[in-house]
Tab-separated table of C-alpha atoms and ligand atoms in Angstrom:
chain	number	residue	atom	x	y	z
Z	1	MET	CA	0.000	0.000	0.000
Z	2	SER	CA	1.350	3.479	-0.825
Z	3	ASP	CA	2.166	5.968	1.973
Z	4	MET	CA	-0.404	8.464	3.161
Z	5	HIS	CA	0.060	12.143	3.855
Z	6	THR	CA	-2.307	13.890	6.235
Z	7	ILE	CA	-2.578	17.505	5.155
Z	8	PRO	CA	-4.280	20.152	7.332
Z	9	LEU	CA	-7.252	21.765	5.584
Z	10	ALA	CA	-5.815	25.296	5.372
Z	11	ALA	CA	-2.509	24.004	3.948
Z	12	LEU	CA	-4.275	21.851	1.356
Z	13	GLU	CA	-6.400	24.854	0.328
Z	14	ARG	CA	-3.262	26.942	-0.222
Z	15	ALA	CA	-1.572	24.187	-2.228
Z	16	ILE	CA	-4.574	23.386	-4.425
Z	17	ARG	CA	-5.240	27.067	-5.170
Z	18	LEU	CA	-1.667	27.267	-6.481
Z	19	VAL	CA	-2.241	24.267	-8.764
Z	20	VAL	CA	-5.585	25.585	-10.075
Z	21	ALA	CA	-4.017	28.989	-10.760
Z	22	GLY	CA	-1.879	27.107	-13.300
Z	23	PHE	CA	-4.951	26.801	-15.555
Z	24	GLY	CA	-4.961	30.612	-15.844
Z	25	SER	CA	-8.258	30.770	-13.945
Z	26	ALA	CA	-9.625	34.049	-12.589
Z	27	PRO	CA	-9.589	34.360	-8.750
Z	28	ASP	CA	-13.283	33.352	-8.393
Z	29	GLU	CA	-12.709	30.248	-10.477
Z	30	ILE	CA	-9.595	29.289	-8.501
Z	31	GLU	CA	-11.684	29.535	-5.339
Z	32	SER	CA	-14.673	27.588	-6.747
Z	33	VAL	CA	-12.601	24.753	-8.225
Z	34	ALA	CA	-10.307	24.377	-5.210
Z	35	ALA	CA	-13.169	24.584	-2.689
Z	36	ASN	CA	-15.374	22.101	-4.562
Z	37	LEU	CA	-12.606	19.515	-5.057
Z	38	ILE	CA	-11.424	19.783	-1.458
Z	39	ASP	CA	-15.003	19.526	-0.201
Z	40	ALA	CA	-15.353	16.219	-2.091
Z	41	ASN	CA	-12.302	14.977	-0.150
Z	42	LEU	CA	-13.704	16.419	3.073
Z	43	THR	CA	-16.965	14.492	2.596
Z	44	GLY	CA	-14.988	11.278	2.082
Z	45	HIS	CA	-15.421	11.088	-1.721
Z	46	ASP	CA	-11.715	11.165	-2.615
Z	47	SER	CA	-12.663	9.814	-6.039
Z	48	HIS	CA	-14.122	13.240	-6.928
Z	49	GLY	CA	-11.669	15.477	-5.101
Z	50	ILE	CA	-8.187	16.808	-5.768
Z	51	GLY	CA	-7.192	13.496	-7.380
Z	52	MET	CA	-9.133	14.651	-10.464
Z	53	LEU	CA	-6.637	17.483	-11.101
Z	54	PRO	CA	-4.213	15.362	-13.169
Z	55	ARG	CA	-7.075	14.308	-15.471
Z	56	TYR	CA	-8.344	17.925	-15.683
Z	57	THR	CA	-4.793	18.977	-16.577
Z	58	GLU	CA	-4.597	16.466	-19.427
Z	59	ALA	CA	-8.026	17.616	-20.637
Z	60	TYR	CA	-6.952	21.268	-20.512
Z	61	LEU	CA	-3.631	20.658	-22.280
Z	62	GLU	CA	-5.381	18.891	-25.152
Z	63	GLY	CA	-7.957	21.703	-25.420
Z	64	GLY	CA	-10.959	19.843	-23.946
Z	65	LEU	CA	-11.437	21.983	-20.813
Z	66	ALA	CA	-11.944	25.754	-21.109
Z	67	PRO	CA	-10.922	27.805	-18.037
Z	68	ASN	CA	-12.916	30.976	-17.287
Z	69	ALA	CA	-15.987	29.768	-19.221
Z	70	HIS	CA	-19.507	30.351	-17.910
Z	71	ALA	CA	-22.929	28.729	-18.238
Z	72	ARG	CA	-24.735	30.163	-21.259
Z	73	ILE	CA	-28.546	30.212	-21.587
Z	74	VAL	CA	-29.396	28.579	-24.911
Z	75	LEU	CA	-33.169	28.395	-24.387
Z	76	ASP	CA	-35.205	30.375	-21.868
Z	77	ALA	CA	-38.796	29.246	-21.414
Z	78	GLY	CA	-39.215	30.663	-17.889
Z	79	ALA	CA	-39.378	27.586	-15.696
Z	80	LEU	CA	-37.492	25.580	-18.322
Z	81	LEU	CA	-33.875	26.411	-19.122
Z	82	ARG	CA	-31.402	24.840	-21.505
Z	83	LEU	CA	-27.809	25.749	-20.680
Z	84	ASP	CA	-24.509	25.204	-22.445
Z	85	GLY	CA	-21.543	24.723	-20.131
Z	86	SER	CA	-19.036	25.860	-22.786
Z	87	ALA	CA	-16.705	22.980	-21.707
Z	88	GLY	CA	-15.911	25.070	-18.625
Z	89	PHE	CA	-14.935	23.772	-15.195
Z	90	GLY	CA	-17.993	21.894	-13.876
Z	91	GLN	CA	-17.220	23.375	-10.459
Z	92	VAL	CA	-18.163	26.793	-11.895
Z	93	ILE	CA	-20.802	25.719	-14.437
Z	94	GLY	CA	-22.664	23.552	-11.899
Z	95	LYS	CA	-22.809	26.402	-9.383
Z	96	GLU	CA	-24.042	28.882	-12.000
Z	97	ALA	CA	-26.601	26.409	-13.377
Z	98	MET	CA	-28.036	25.792	-9.902
Z	99	ALA	CA	-28.147	29.533	-9.102
Z	100	LEU	CA	-30.224	30.057	-12.278
Z	101	GLY	CA	-32.458	27.081	-11.430
Z	102	ILE	CA	-33.001	28.310	-7.854
Z	103	ALA	CA	-34.035	31.777	-9.095
Z	104	ARG	CA	-36.473	30.272	-11.617
Z	105	ALA	CA	-37.972	27.829	-9.099
Z	106	ARG	CA	-38.521	30.687	-6.631
Z	107	ARG	CA	-40.304	32.665	-9.343
Z	108	HIS	CA	-42.351	29.849	-10.930
Z	109	GLY	CA	-42.632	27.292	-8.089
Z	110	SER	CA	-40.534	24.757	-9.983
Z	111	ALA	CA	-37.860	24.705	-12.641
Z	112	ILE	CA	-36.175	22.273	-14.974
Z	113	VAL	CA	-32.568	22.935	-15.931
Z	114	ALA	CA	-31.124	20.992	-18.870
Z	115	LEU	CA	-27.344	21.361	-18.852
Z	116	GLY	CA	-25.061	20.118	-21.617
Z	117	ASN	CA	-21.389	20.488	-22.502
Z	118	SER	CA	-20.137	21.063	-18.960
Z	119	HIS	CA	-16.746	19.657	-18.039
Z	120	HIS	CA	-16.828	17.182	-15.108
Z	121	LEU	CA	-19.413	18.291	-12.527
Z	122	GLY	CA	-17.581	16.479	-9.736
Z	123	ARG	CA	-19.553	15.384	-6.695
Z	124	ILE	CA	-23.164	15.950	-7.755
Z	125	GLY	CA	-24.237	16.129	-4.095
Z	126	ALA	CA	-22.638	19.589	-3.995
Z	127	TRP	CA	-25.361	20.827	-6.383
Z	128	ALA	CA	-28.167	19.229	-4.382
Z	129	GLU	CA	-26.678	20.878	-1.255
Z	130	GLN	CA	-26.670	24.282	-2.967
Z	131	VAL	CA	-30.358	23.888	-3.900
Z	132	ALA	CA	-31.332	22.494	-0.471
Z	133	ALA	CA	-29.592	25.445	1.230
Z	134	ALA	CA	-32.074	27.641	-0.665
Z	135	GLY	CA	-34.943	25.618	0.873
Z	136	LEU	CA	-35.754	23.763	-2.367
Z	137	VAL	CA	-36.081	20.088	-3.341
Z	138	SER	CA	-34.046	18.796	-6.292
Z	139	LEU	CA	-33.503	15.722	-8.450
Z	140	HIS	CA	-30.497	15.359	-10.767
Z	141	PHE	CA	-30.023	12.806	-13.547
Z	142	VAL	CA	-26.468	12.839	-14.871
Z	143	ASN	CA	-24.628	11.109	-17.711
Z	144	VAL	CA	-20.903	10.912	-18.339
Z	145	MET	CA	-19.402	11.678	-21.744
Z	146	ALA	CA	-16.226	9.620	-21.457
Z	147	PRO	CA	-15.349	6.127	-22.649
Z	148	PRO	CA	-18.044	3.725	-21.316
Z	149	ILE	CA	-17.008	1.805	-18.224
Z	150	VAL	CA	-20.211	0.186	-16.880
Z	151	ALA	CA	-21.672	-2.971	-18.437
Z	152	PRO	CA	-25.417	-3.185	-19.147
Z	153	TYR	CA	-27.185	-5.837	-17.019
Z	154	GLY	CA	-26.306	-9.199	-18.535
Z	155	GLY	CA	-23.604	-7.742	-20.833
Z	156	ILE	CA	-19.795	-7.990	-20.871
Z	157	ARG	CA	-18.737	-4.826	-22.717
Z	158	PRO	CA	-19.100	-1.406	-21.075
Z	159	GLY	CA	-22.031	0.558	-22.508
Z	160	PHE	CA	-22.209	3.773	-20.461
Z	161	GLY	CA	-20.607	5.713	-17.610
Z	162	THR	CA	-21.097	5.649	-13.864
Z	163	ASN	CA	-24.134	7.966	-14.366
Z	164	PRO	CA	-24.915	9.431	-10.939
Z	165	PHE	CA	-28.421	10.004	-9.579
Z	166	THR	CA	-28.762	12.647	-6.875
Z	167	ALA	CA	-31.587	14.156	-4.821
Z	168	GLY	CA	-31.726	16.829	-2.133
Z	169	VAL	CA	-34.610	17.419	0.281
Z	170	PRO	CA	-34.429	20.262	2.832
Z	171	LEU	CA	-35.724	19.172	6.234
Z	172	ALA	CA	-37.073	21.362	9.007
Z	173	GLY	CA	-34.902	21.444	12.100
Z	174	ARG	CA	-32.043	19.359	10.697
Z	175	ALA	CA	-29.614	19.087	7.801
Z	176	PRO	CA	-31.084	17.999	4.438
Z	177	LEU	CA	-31.322	14.566	2.913
Z	178	ILE	CA	-28.646	14.416	0.204
Z	179	LEU	CA	-28.910	11.141	-1.674
Z	180	ASP	CA	-25.990	11.053	-4.101
Z	181	PHE	CA	-24.567	7.975	-5.765
Z	182	ALA	CA	-23.118	6.565	-8.947
Z	183	THR	CA	-25.470	3.987	-10.478
Z	184	SER	CA	-22.452	1.690	-10.790
Z	185	MET	CA	-21.426	-0.578	-7.891
Z	186	ILE	CA	-18.465	1.770	-7.385
Z	187	ALA	CA	-17.538	5.155	-8.851
Z	188	TYR	CA	-14.757	4.972	-11.483
Z	189	GLY	CA	-12.528	7.154	-9.288
Z	190	LYS	CA	-12.806	4.634	-6.438
Z	191	SER	CA	-11.088	2.077	-8.720
Z	192	ARG	CA	-8.378	4.666	-9.459
Z	193	VAL	CA	-7.928	5.399	-5.739
Z	194	ALA	CA	-7.774	1.645	-4.926
Z	195	TYR	CA	-5.279	1.068	-7.788
Z	196	ASN	CA	-3.081	3.952	-6.574
Z	197	LYS	CA	-3.168	2.563	-3.034
Z	198	GLY	CA	-2.430	-0.990	-4.224
Z	199	GLN	CA	-5.733	-2.218	-2.799
Z	200	ALA	CA	-8.452	-4.537	-4.129
Z	201	VAL	CA	-11.988	-3.300	-4.767
Z	202	PRO	CA	-14.832	-5.064	-2.921
Z	203	GLU	CA	-16.168	-8.307	-4.382
Z	204	GLY	CA	-19.100	-8.172	-6.782
Z	205	CYS	CA	-18.243	-4.743	-8.246
Z	206	ILE	CA	-16.208	-5.401	-11.387
Z	207	ILE	CA	-15.613	-7.976	-14.132
Z	208	ASP	CA	-12.547	-8.634	-16.293
Z	209	ASN	CA	-12.494	-8.421	-20.092
Z	210	GLU	CA	-14.145	-11.834	-20.372
Z	211	GLY	CA	-16.944	-11.053	-17.939
Z	212	ARG	CA	-15.410	-12.957	-14.991
Z	213	PRO	CA	-15.776	-11.462	-11.488
Z	214	THR	CA	-12.544	-9.905	-10.145
Z	215	THR	CA	-11.448	-7.540	-7.356
Z	216	ASP	CA	-8.326	-6.223	-9.156
Z	217	PRO	CA	-8.865	-2.517	-10.077
Z	218	ARG	CA	-6.353	-2.876	-12.945
Z	219	TRP	CA	-9.262	-4.159	-15.052
Z	220	ILE	CA	-10.836	-0.715	-14.780
Z	221	VAL	CA	-7.761	1.522	-14.733
Z	222	THR	CA	-5.521	-0.159	-17.370
Z	223	GLU	CA	-5.917	-1.921	-20.746
Z	224	PRO	CA	-7.335	-4.369	-21.681
Z	225	SER	CA	-10.314	-3.190	-19.698
Z	226	GLY	CA	-13.169	-5.059	-18.098
Z	227	ALA	CA	-16.235	-3.283	-16.725
Z	228	ILE	CA	-17.894	-2.066	-13.533
Z	229	LEU	CA	-21.316	-3.595	-12.798
Z	230	ALA	CA	-24.434	-1.469	-12.258
Z	231	PHE	CA	-25.650	-1.497	-8.612
Z	232	GLY	CA	-28.815	-3.418	-7.761
Z	233	ALA	CA	-28.761	-5.715	-10.820
Z	234	HIS	CA	-31.497	-4.813	-13.354
Z	235	LYS	CA	-32.895	-2.031	-11.108
Z	236	GLY	CA	-29.707	0.038	-10.870
Z	237	TYR	CA	-29.104	-0.696	-14.536
Z	238	GLY	CA	-32.545	0.777	-15.303
Z	239	LEU	CA	-31.736	3.935	-13.315
Z	240	ALA	CA	-28.380	4.240	-15.146
Z	241	VAL	CA	-30.174	4.040	-18.488
Z	242	LEU	CA	-32.637	6.714	-17.294
Z	243	CYS	CA	-29.700	8.998	-16.368
Z	244	GLU	CA	-28.260	8.499	-19.865
Z	245	LEU	CA	-31.593	9.214	-21.541
Z	246	LEU	CA	-32.479	12.253	-19.370
Z	247	GLY	CA	-29.067	13.728	-18.466
Z	248	GLY	CA	-27.489	12.749	-21.790
Z	249	ALA	CA	-29.902	12.494	-24.729
Z	250	LEU	CA	-32.509	14.972	-23.394
Z	251	ALA	CA	-30.478	17.568	-21.443
Z	252	ALA	CA	-27.135	17.479	-23.247
Z	253	GLY	CA	-28.261	16.264	-26.673
Z	254	MET	CA	-25.477	13.697	-26.528
Z	255	VAL	CA	-25.082	10.214	-25.092
Z	256	GLY	CA	-21.830	9.095	-23.533
Z	257	HIS	CA	-20.752	6.223	-25.739
Z	258	ARG	CA	-20.451	8.563	-28.737
Z	259	GLU	CA	-17.518	10.340	-27.047
Z	260	ASP	CA	-14.123	9.876	-28.679
Z	261	GLY	CA	-12.273	7.510	-26.307
Z	262	SER	CA	-8.876	9.052	-27.052
Z	263	LYS	CA	-9.892	12.332	-25.390
Z	264	LYS	CA	-9.094	13.086	-21.760
Z	265	ARG	CA	-11.952	15.519	-21.178
Z	266	ILE	CA	-14.934	14.311	-19.144
Z	267	LEU	CA	-18.154	16.071	-20.026
Z	268	ASN	CA	-21.337	15.653	-18.000
Z	269	GLY	CA	-24.940	16.224	-19.034
Z	270	MET	CA	-27.408	16.918	-16.209
Z	271	LEU	CA	-31.180	17.245	-16.044
Z	272	SER	CA	-32.149	18.969	-12.772
Z	273	VAL	CA	-35.729	19.214	-11.499
Z	274	ILE	CA	-36.144	21.836	-8.752
Z	275	VAL	CA	-39.313	22.274	-6.655
Z	276	ASP	CA	-40.185	24.957	-4.110
Z	277	PRO	CA	-42.212	23.214	-1.340
Z	278	ALA	CA	-43.750	26.560	-0.329
Z	279	ALA	CA	-45.155	27.009	-3.845
Z	280	LEU	CA	-47.041	23.715	-3.476
Z	281	GLY	CA	-49.049	25.391	-0.747
Z	282	GLY	CA	-48.530	22.773	1.944
Z	283	SER	CA	-45.108	23.555	3.294
Z	284	ALA	CA	-46.218	23.316	6.939
Z	285	ALA	CA	-47.537	19.791	6.321
Z	286	PHE	CA	-44.428	18.872	4.319
Z	287	GLU	CA	-42.119	20.095	7.089
Z	288	ARG	CA	-44.124	18.371	9.845
Z	289	GLU	CA	-44.565	15.043	8.049
Z	290	ALA	CA	-41.003	14.896	6.710
Z	291	GLN	CA	-39.581	15.677	10.145
Z	292	ALA	CA	-41.785	13.078	11.863
Z	293	PHE	CA	-40.873	10.438	9.292
Z	294	VAL	CA	-37.120	11.091	9.466
Z	295	ASP	CA	-37.253	11.178	13.301
Z	296	SER	CA	-38.971	7.771	13.260
Z	297	LEU	CA	-36.105	6.358	11.161
Z	298	LEU	CA	-33.340	7.922	13.212
Z	299	GLY	CA	-34.929	6.777	16.451
Z	300	ALA	CA	-34.961	3.135	15.345
Z	301	PRO	CA	-32.567	0.809	17.199
Z	302	PRO	CA	-29.465	-0.065	15.126
Z	303	ARG	CA	-28.934	-3.686	14.115
Z	304	PRO	CA	-25.717	-5.517	15.028
Z	305	GLY	CA	-22.715	-4.047	13.224
Z	306	PHE	CA	-24.222	-0.542	13.021
Z	307	ASP	CA	-23.786	2.336	15.503
Z	308	GLN	CA	-26.934	4.150	14.444
Z	309	VAL	CA	-29.496	4.608	11.699
Z	310	GLN	CA	-28.673	7.597	9.493
Z	311	ILE	CA	-30.208	9.295	6.481
Z	312	ALA	CA	-28.362	10.081	3.260
Z	313	GLY	CA	-26.125	13.095	3.676
Z	314	ASP	CA	-25.305	12.346	7.328
Z	315	PRO	CA	-22.148	10.273	6.607
Z	316	GLU	CA	-20.719	13.082	4.426
Z	317	ARG	CA	-21.475	15.725	7.080
Z	318	GLU	CA	-19.796	13.624	9.778
Z	319	GLN	CA	-16.753	13.011	7.597
Z	320	ARG	CA	-16.556	16.731	6.712
Z	321	ALA	CA	-16.472	17.659	10.390
Z	322	ARG	CA	-13.854	14.973	11.157
Z	323	ARG	CA	-11.510	15.747	8.260
Z	324	SER	CA	-11.846	19.534	8.724
Z	325	ALA	CA	-10.518	19.071	12.244
Z	326	ARG	CA	-7.932	16.322	11.694
Z	327	GLY	CA	-6.641	17.042	8.172
Z	328	LEU	CA	-7.161	15.240	4.876
Z	329	PRO	CA	-5.531	11.922	4.015
Z	330	VAL	CA	-3.928	11.974	0.542
Z	331	ASP	CA	-2.062	8.898	-0.707
Z	332	ALA	CA	1.491	9.517	-1.928
Z	333	THR	CA	0.783	8.306	-5.494
Z	334	THR	CA	-2.119	10.715	-5.910
Z	335	TRP	CA	-0.061	13.553	-4.408
Z	336	GLN	CA	2.806	12.815	-6.808
Z	337	GLN	CA	0.370	12.869	-9.743
Z	338	ILE	CA	-0.917	16.264	-8.559
Z	339	LEU	CA	2.656	17.624	-8.384
Z	340	ASP	CA	3.342	16.289	-11.898
Z	341	ALA	CA	0.142	17.951	-13.133
Z	342	ALA	CA	1.181	21.227	-11.480
Z	343	ALA	CA	4.574	21.064	-13.211
Z	344	SER	CA	2.956	20.496	-16.601
Z	345	LEU	CA	0.822	23.609	-15.953
Z	346	GLY	CA	4.014	25.579	-15.273
Z	347	VAL	CA	3.505	25.669	-11.499
Z	348	ASP	CA	6.609	25.134	-9.374
Z	349	ARG	CA	6.302	21.739	-7.610
Z	350	ARG	CA	8.284	22.941	-4.610
Z	351	SER	CA	5.944	25.853	-3.955
Z	352	VAL	CA	3.003	23.395	-3.947
Z	353	GLN	CA	4.903	21.069	-1.600
Z	354	CYS	CA	5.747	23.996	0.707
Z	355	ALA	CA	2.154	25.289	0.709
Z	356	ALA	CA	0.945	21.807	1.717
Z	357	GLY	CA	3.562	21.668	4.482
Z	358	LEU	CA	5.262	18.640	2.868
Z	359	ALA	CA	8.590	20.194	1.840
T	1	NAD	N1	-19.523	13.754	-12.121
T	1	NAD	C1	-19.540	12.487	-12.458
T	1	NAD	O1	-19.350	12.146	-13.624
T	1	NAD	C2	-19.779	11.434	-11.419
T	1	NAD	C3	-19.923	10.107	-11.832
T	1	NAD	C4	-20.140	9.138	-10.846
T	1	NAD	C5	-20.188	9.467	-9.506
T	1	NAD	N2	-20.045	10.782	-9.146
T	1	NAD	C6	-20.042	11.143	-7.721
T	1	NAD	O2	-19.307	10.176	-6.999
T	1	NAD	C7	-19.658	10.286	-5.626
T	1	NAD	C8	-19.567	8.938	-4.979
T	1	NAD	O3	-20.578	8.080	-5.453
T	1	NAD	P1	-20.713	6.620	-4.826
T	1	NAD	O4	-21.670	5.834	-5.637
T	1	NAD	O5	-19.361	6.056	-4.588
T	1	NAD	O6	-21.358	6.971	-3.404
T	1	NAD	P2	-21.601	5.986	-2.151
T	1	NAD	O7	-21.715	4.563	-2.574
T	1	NAD	O8	-20.601	6.353	-1.112
T	1	NAD	O9	-23.064	6.438	-1.663
T	1	NAD	C9	-23.212	7.719	-1.178
T	1	NAD	C10	-24.647	7.959	-0.785
T	1	NAD	O10	-25.096	6.978	0.170
T	1	NAD	C11	-25.444	7.644	1.394
T	1	NAD	N3	-25.091	6.777	2.526
T	1	NAD	C12	-23.881	6.199	2.748
T	1	NAD	N4	-23.931	5.488	3.899
T	1	NAD	C13	-25.184	5.632	4.415
T	1	NAD	C14	-25.843	5.135	5.579
T	1	NAD	N5	-25.207	4.361	6.471
T	1	NAD	N6	-27.124	5.478	5.773
T	1	NAD	C15	-27.776	6.269	4.887
T	1	NAD	N7	-27.214	6.763	3.756
T	1	NAD	C16	-25.929	6.430	3.528
T	1	NAD	C17	-24.614	8.901	1.381
T	1	NAD	O11	-25.112	9.884	2.251
T	1	NAD	C18	-24.745	9.299	-0.083
T	1	NAD	O12	-25.979	9.895	-0.365
T	1	NAD	C19	-21.017	10.961	-5.621
T	1	NAD	O13	-20.829	12.243	-5.030
T	1	NAD	C20	-21.388	11.113	-7.095
T	1	NAD	O14	-22.100	12.304	-7.393
T	1	NAD	C21	-19.851	11.757	-10.083
C-alpha cells in the first residue's frame, strides 16, 4: 500500500489554489474549483476530489477543458432552461446552473434545468446541497461523456458511464437529505484510488475483459479493460439508463458512448428538477410530516454491526467535520500525480509542496 500524507485543511487549500491557478483561472474560479474539489475529499469522496486534477490537466492541455468559461442560456422558457456549459470547469458551471435554477424555481414554483457540454461536474451532491440550502427540493439525472465503463445488465462490454443520480430534500430542524450515488457498484474514481493505493476493490463490483468477477482494479484503470457492474442488478441498470436518456440524450443532446475515447476531457450532461415546497401550498404539512418520518427512522434501534441509523447526507457531514478538524488523508501516489500535473501547468512543484507543508 502506498504511503499516506495527512494535510491540514488550510494548507491543502493553499496548495490546491496554487495548482488551479496554473490553468490561468480568474480568482473566483480558482476559489470555486479548489473549494469544490477539497469539499469532495472532506466528505470522504476522494474519487471526486483533488485526485481529479491530473485528469483535468490532461483535458486542458489537449484543449478539452476551457478555463474561465460560464454557463450560457441557450433556451429560456421561464421555468425551463437549456444551458450550455461551454466545456468550462464543472465546479463553476454547476454552481451557476443551480443559481439560475433556484431563481427560476422561486419565481415559478418549480424549474427544470437541462445542462449540456459542462466539463466534469464532480460530486453531484454539492449541487443538491446548494439547492437544499435555498430551501428547495431537487432531483439530478447525470450522464458521463467519457469512454463507457459500466456494463449493461447481462452484458460484458461497457455501454455507459457511472451515471450518478442525486436528490436533495431540505428538512425542518435538521440538515437535508442528500442522496448522491453513482449507479455503478463503485464510482470509477474509487477504482483509481484503490489502484493507486495498491488495494483490491470489494467483491461483486467489477468484471474482467471476459466477464469474470474480479477484485483487481487494474481491469478498470488499465488496458485491456473489463467493466464495472451497475448497482442493484437490473434495477440500478434501469436507473443508469434513465440517467443516460435524461441527463445525456434529453439535457445534453449527446449520449456518452459517442464520445471519442482518445480524449481526456470528461463532459457531464445533467437534467435537474427543482421544486419549491412553499409554492405547493402545503409547506407546513411537508415540514411536519417529513420531520416526523425522518425522526422515526433515526430513532430506530441499530442492528448488530451498526452504531446508528442515518439518512443520506449524514455520513458526508460527519466526515466533513472529522476531516476539517484532523486534516485530509492523501495517498502519496495521488499527491505525486498532482505535483506532476502542477509542473505540466508551469507551477513550481516545490511551492506546492511547501504550501501543503510537505517540503
Ligand atoms: N460527475 C460524475 O461524472 C460522477 C460520476 C459518478 C459518480 N459521481 C459522484 O461520486 C460520488 C460517490 O458516489 P458513490 O456511488 O461512490 O457513493 P456511495 O456509494 O458512497 O453512496 C453515497 C450515498 O449513500 C449515502 N449513505 C452512505 N452510507 C449511508 C448510511 N449508512 N445510511 C444512509 N445513507 C448512507 C450517502 O449519504 C450518499 O448519499 C457521488 O458524489 C457522485 O455524485 C460523479
